[in-house]
XYZ file of C-alpha atoms in Angstrom:
33
model
C 110.545 49.799 102.082
C 110.318 53.263 100.562
C 107.857 54.322 103.250
C 110.292 53.227 105.961
C 113.071 55.298 104.391
C 110.677 58.247 104.139
C 109.812 58.041 107.837
C 113.486 57.723 108.741
C 114.379 60.841 106.742
C 111.396 62.659 108.239
C 112.535 61.812 111.776
C 116.075 63.010 111.007
C 114.735 66.228 109.478
C 112.453 66.926 112.456
C 115.255 66.375 114.972
C 117.535 68.602 112.879
C 114.933 71.386 112.785
C 114.309 71.033 116.521
C 118.020 71.400 117.276
C 118.219 74.515 115.085
C 115.109 75.953 116.750
C 116.508 75.251 120.214
C 119.812 76.921 119.344
C 118.039 79.983 117.935
C 115.811 80.199 121.015
C 118.847 80.015 123.306
C 120.551 82.789 121.338
C 117.444 85.010 121.256
C 116.405 84.517 124.900
C 118.675 87.303 126.323
C 117.022 89.756 123.922
C 113.566 88.992 125.305
C 114.373 89.454 128.973
């Protein structure tokens, strides 16, 4: 049961980090071109 909760939190954390990374990439893209 604890392992399932751990994987669930890990999936939420990864998706959260991916959304932050995507937003930062979209904001930094005009600086690169």
